[in-house]
């Protein structure tokens, strides 16, 4: 119910936020189900479990172009189903889309999480600092003007700026709706 209210209210909210911006901003909502702390990826070690529920807002602007793609700010949240590490994140994505509707996103940003920092707690990752770097990669396909599906990978870690840096990887499917 809450998600429905947010989605139904977003067009009015985005119109107010970007009033006077020549209507060149477009908002896209992305939602997905992700495998939490996937083994044998960047972090190379699974400790935590569960499924992550993801919701993200991406802003597109016609004038933010770079190397045949677009630079897009994003803001999102990932909540773990079993009480393990959840996070709130923001950053920038570089998105490139072919004429056939296949698209690629590469990104860089920051995440704030509720996981363990330095205490040895069985079954929990030691992430070393509360604020982490976030690197997402997404590959997908545009189904229609408004709808897209994708496979998304995301890695968070402190980049060896703290004593502990076990990192955490998520991988899963997402669906996007462009308002």
Coordinates of N, CA and C in Angstrom, one line a residue, residues 8-118:
X8 N 2.1 6.6 -7.0 CA 1.0 7.5 -7.5 C 1.3 8.9 -7.2
X9 N 2.1 9.3 -6.2 CA 2.4 10.6 -5.8 C 3.6 11.2 -6.6
X10 N 4.5 10.3 -7.1 CA 5.7 10.8 -7.7 C 5.6 11.8 -8.9
X11 N 4.6 11.6 -9.8 CA 4.5 12.6 -10.9 C 4.3 14.0 -10.4
X12 N 3.4 14.2 -9.4 CA 3.1 15.5 -8.8 C 4.4 16.0 -8.1
X13 N 5.0 15.2 -7.3 CA 6.2 15.6 -6.6 C 7.3 16.0 -7.5
X14 N 7.6 15.2 -8.6 CA 8.7 15.5 -9.5 C 8.4 16.8 -10.3
X15 N 7.1 17.0 -10.6 CA 6.7 18.2 -11.3 C 7.0 19.5 -10.4
X16 N 6.7 19.4 -9.1 CA 7.0 20.5 -8.2 C 8.5 20.7 -8.0
X17 N 9.3 19.6 -7.8 CA 10.7 19.7 -7.6 C 11.4 20.4 -8.8
X18 N 11.0 20.0 -10.0 CA 11.7 20.4 -11.2 C 10.9 21.5 -12.0
X19 N 10.1 22.2 -11.3 CA 9.3 23.3 -11.9 C 10.3 24.3 -12.4
X20 N 10.0 24.7 -13.7 CA 10.9 25.7 -14.3 C 12.2 25.2 -14.9
X21 N 12.3 23.9 -14.9 CA 13.6 23.3 -15.5 C 13.4 22.8 -16.9
X22 N 12.4 23.5 -17.6 CA 12.2 23.2 -19.0 C 11.7 21.7 -19.2
X23 N 11.2 21.1 -18.2 CA 10.6 19.8 -18.2 C 11.6 18.8 -18.8
X24 N 12.9 19.0 -18.6 CA 13.9 18.1 -19.2 C 14.3 17.0 -18.2
X25 N 13.7 17.0 -17.0 CA 14.0 15.9 -16.1 C 13.0 14.8 -16.2
X26 N 13.5 13.6 -16.1 CA 12.6 12.4 -16.1 C 12.9 11.6 -14.9
X27 N 11.9 11.0 -14.2 CA 12.1 10.2 -13.0 C 11.8 8.8 -13.4
X28 N 12.7 7.9 -13.0 CA 12.5 6.4 -13.1 C 12.6 5.8 -11.8
X29 N 11.6 4.9 -11.5 CA 11.6 4.1 -10.2 C 12.0 2.7 -10.6
X30 N 12.9 2.2 -9.8 CA 13.4 0.8 -10.0 C 13.2 0.0 -8.7
X31 N 12.7 -1.2 -8.9 CA 12.4 -2.0 -7.7 C 12.8 -3.5 -8.1
X32 N 13.4 -4.2 -7.0 CA 13.8 -5.5 -7.3 C 14.0 -6.4 -6.1
X33 N 14.3 -7.6 -6.4 CA 14.6 -8.6 -5.4 C 16.0 -9.1 -5.7
X34 N 16.9 -9.0 -4.6 CA 18.3 -9.3 -4.8 C 18.8 -10.4 -3.9
X35 N 19.7 -11.2 -4.3 CA 20.3 -12.2 -3.4 C 21.3 -11.4 -2.6
X36 N 21.3 -11.6 -1.3 CA 22.2 -10.8 -0.3 C 23.5 -11.6 -0.1
X37 N 24.6 -10.8 -0.1 CA 25.9 -11.3 0.2 C 26.3 -12.5 -0.6
X38 N 26.3 -12.4 -1.9 CA 26.5 -13.5 -2.9 C 28.0 -13.9 -2.9
X39 N 28.2 -15.2 -2.8 CA 29.5 -15.7 -2.8 C 30.2 -15.7 -4.1
X40 N 31.5 -15.7 -4.1 CA 32.4 -15.8 -5.4 C 32.2 -14.6 -6.3
X41 N 31.9 -13.5 -5.8 CA 31.9 -12.3 -6.6 C 33.0 -11.4 -6.1
X42 N 32.8 -10.1 -6.1 CA 33.9 -9.2 -5.7 C 34.4 -9.4 -4.2
X43 N 33.4 -9.5 -3.3 CA 33.8 -9.7 -1.9 C 34.3 -11.1 -1.6
X44 N 34.0 -12.1 -2.5 CA 34.6 -13.4 -2.5 C 34.3 -14.2 -1.2
X45 N 33.2 -13.9 -0.5 CA 33.0 -14.6 0.8 C 31.5 -14.3 1.2
X46 N 30.7 -15.4 1.4 CA 29.4 -15.2 1.9 C 29.3 -15.5 3.4
X47 N 28.8 -14.5 4.1 CA 28.6 -14.7 5.6 C 27.1 -14.5 6.0
X48 N 26.5 -13.4 5.4 CA 25.1 -13.1 5.7 C 24.2 -13.8 4.7
X49 N 22.9 -13.8 5.0 CA 21.9 -14.4 4.2 C 20.7 -13.6 3.9
X50 N 19.7 -14.2 3.4 CA 18.4 -13.6 3.1 C 18.3 -13.0 1.7
X51 N 17.2 -12.3 1.5 CA 16.9 -11.7 0.3 C 16.8 -10.2 0.6
X52 N 17.2 -9.4 -0.4 CA 17.1 -7.9 -0.2 C 16.0 -7.4 -1.1
X53 N 15.2 -6.5 -0.6 CA 14.2 -5.8 -1.3 C 14.7 -4.4 -1.6
X54 N 14.7 -4.0 -2.9 CA 15.4 -2.8 -3.4 C 14.4 -1.8 -4.0
X55 N 14.5 -0.5 -3.7 CA 13.7 0.5 -4.3 C 14.7 1.7 -4.6
X56 N 14.7 2.2 -5.8 CA 15.6 3.2 -6.3 C 14.9 4.2 -7.2
X57 N 15.3 5.5 -7.0 CA 14.8 6.6 -7.9 C 16.0 7.1 -8.7
X58 N 15.9 7.2 -10.0 CA 16.9 7.7 -10.9 C 16.4 8.9 -11.6
X59 N 17.2 9.9 -11.7 CA 16.8 11.2 -12.4 C 17.6 11.3 -13.7
X60 N 16.9 11.5 -14.8 CA 17.5 11.6 -16.1 C 17.3 13.1 -16.6
X61 N 18.3 13.6 -17.2 CA 18.3 15.0 -17.8 C 19.0 15.0 -19.1
X62 N 18.3 15.5 -20.1 CA 18.9 15.5 -21.5 C 20.3 16.1 -21.6
X63 N 20.6 17.1 -20.8 CA 21.9 17.8 -21.0 C 23.0 17.1 -20.3
X64 N 22.8 16.1 -19.5 CA 23.9 15.4 -18.8 C 24.4 14.3 -19.6
X65 N 25.2 14.5 -20.6 CA 25.7 13.5 -21.5 C 27.2 13.3 -21.3
X66 N 27.7 12.1 -21.5 CA 29.1 11.8 -21.4 C 29.4 10.5 -22.1
X67 N 30.3 10.5 -23.1 CA 30.7 9.3 -23.9 C 29.5 8.5 -24.4
X68 N 28.6 9.1 -25.1 CA 27.5 8.5 -25.7 C 26.5 8.0 -24.7
X69 N 26.6 8.3 -23.4 CA 25.7 7.9 -22.4 C 25.2 9.1 -21.6
X70 N 24.4 8.9 -20.6 CA 23.9 9.9 -19.7 C 24.4 9.7 -18.3
X71 N 24.6 10.8 -17.6 CA 25.0 10.8 -16.2 C 23.7 11.1 -15.4
X72 N 23.3 10.2 -14.5 CA 22.1 10.2 -13.8 C 22.3 10.1 -12.3
X73 N 21.8 11.1 -11.5 CA 21.9 10.9 -10.0 C 20.9 9.8 -9.6
X74 N 21.2 9.1 -8.5 CA 20.3 8.1 -8.0 C 20.2 8.1 -6.5
X75 N 19.1 7.6 -6.0 CA 18.9 7.5 -4.5 C 18.1 6.2 -4.3
X76 N 18.6 5.4 -3.4 CA 17.9 4.1 -3.2 C 18.0 3.5 -1.8
X77 N 17.3 2.5 -1.5 CA 17.3 1.7 -0.3 C 17.3 0.3 -0.6
X78 N 18.0 -0.5 0.2 CA 17.9 -2.0 0.1 C 17.7 -2.5 1.5
X79 N 16.7 -3.3 1.7 CA 16.3 -3.8 3.0 C 16.4 -5.3 3.0
X80 N 17.1 -5.9 4.0 CA 17.3 -7.3 4.1 C 16.2 -8.0 4.8
X81 N 15.7 -9.1 4.2 CA 14.5 -9.8 4.8 C 14.8 -10.5 6.1
X82 N 16.1 -10.8 6.5 CA 16.3 -11.5 7.7 C 17.1 -10.7 8.7
X83 N 17.1 -9.4 8.6 CA 17.7 -8.5 9.6 C 19.2 -8.3 9.5
X84 N 19.8 -8.8 8.4 CA 21.2 -8.5 8.2 C 21.4 -7.1 7.6
X85 N 22.5 -6.8 7.0 CA 22.8 -5.5 6.6 C 21.9 -4.9 5.6
X86 N 21.3 -3.8 5.9 CA 20.5 -3.0 5.0 C 21.2 -1.7 4.7
X87 N 20.8 -1.0 3.7 CA 21.5 0.3 3.4 C 20.7 1.3 2.6
X88 N 21.1 2.5 2.8 CA 20.5 3.7 2.1 C 21.7 4.2 1.2
X89 N 21.5 4.5 0.0 CA 22.6 4.9 -0.9 C 22.2 6.0 -1.9
X90 N 23.2 6.7 -2.3 CA 23.1 7.7 -3.3 C 24.4 7.8 -4.2
X91 N 24.2 8.3 -5.4 CA 25.4 8.4 -6.2 C 25.1 8.8 -7.6
X92 N 25.9 8.4 -8.6 CA 25.7 8.8 -10.0 C 25.9 7.5 -10.8
X93 N 25.0 7.4 -11.8 CA 25.1 6.3 -12.8 C 25.5 6.9 -14.2
X94 N 26.2 6.1 -14.9 CA 26.4 6.4 -16.3 C 25.6 5.4 -17.0
X95 N 24.7 5.8 -17.9 CA 23.8 4.9 -18.6 C 24.0 5.0 -20.1
X96 N 24.1 3.9 -20.7 CA 24.2 3.8 -22.2 C 23.2 2.9 -22.7
X97 N 22.4 3.3 -23.7 CA 21.3 2.4 -24.2 C 21.5 2.3 -25.7
X98 N 21.3 1.1 -26.3 CA 21.4 0.9 -27.7 C 20.0 1.2 -28.3
X99 N 20.0 1.3 -29.6 CA 18.7 1.5 -30.3 C 17.8 0.3 -30.2
X100 N 18.3 -0.8 -29.9 CA 17.5 -2.0 -29.7 C 16.9 -2.1 -28.3
X101 N 17.2 -1.2 -27.4 CA 16.7 -1.2 -26.1 C 17.5 -1.8 -25.0
X102 N 18.7 -2.4 -25.4 CA 19.6 -3.0 -24.4 C 20.3 -1.8 -23.7
X103 N 20.4 -1.8 -22.4 CA 21.1 -0.8 -21.7 C 22.1 -1.3 -20.7
X104 N 23.1 -0.4 -20.4 CA 24.1 -0.7 -19.4 C 24.3 0.5 -18.5
X105 N 24.3 0.2 -17.2 CA 24.5 1.2 -16.1 C 25.8 0.9 -15.4
X106 N 26.7 1.8 -15.2 CA 27.9 1.7 -14.3 C 27.8 2.9 -13.4
X107 N 28.1 2.7 -12.1 CA 27.9 3.8 -11.2 C 29.0 3.8 -10.1
X108 N 28.9 4.9 -9.3 CA 29.8 5.2 -8.2 C 29.0 6.0 -7.2
X109 N 29.0 5.6 -5.9 CA 28.3 6.4 -4.9 C 28.7 6.0 -3.5
X110 N 27.9 6.4 -2.6 CA 28.1 6.1 -1.2 C 26.9 5.4 -0.6
X111 N 27.1 4.6 0.4 CA 26.0 3.9 1.1 C 26.2 4.0 2.6
X112 N 25.1 4.2 3.3 CA 25.1 4.2 4.8 C 24.4 2.9 5.2
X113 N 25.0 2.1 6.1 CA 24.4 0.8 6.4 C 24.2 0.6 7.9
X114 N 23.4 -0.4 8.2 CA 23.2 -0.7 9.6 C 23.9 -2.0 10.1
X115 N 24.9 -2.5 9.3 CA 25.6 -3.7 9.6 C 26.7 -3.5 10.6
X116 N 27.5 -4.6 10.9 CA 28.6 -4.5 11.9 C 29.8 -3.8 11.3
X117 N 30.5 -3.1 12.2 CA 31.7 -2.4 11.8 C 32.9 -3.2 12.2
X118 N 33.1 -3.4 13.5 CA 34.4 -4.1 14.0 C 34.2 -5.2 15.0

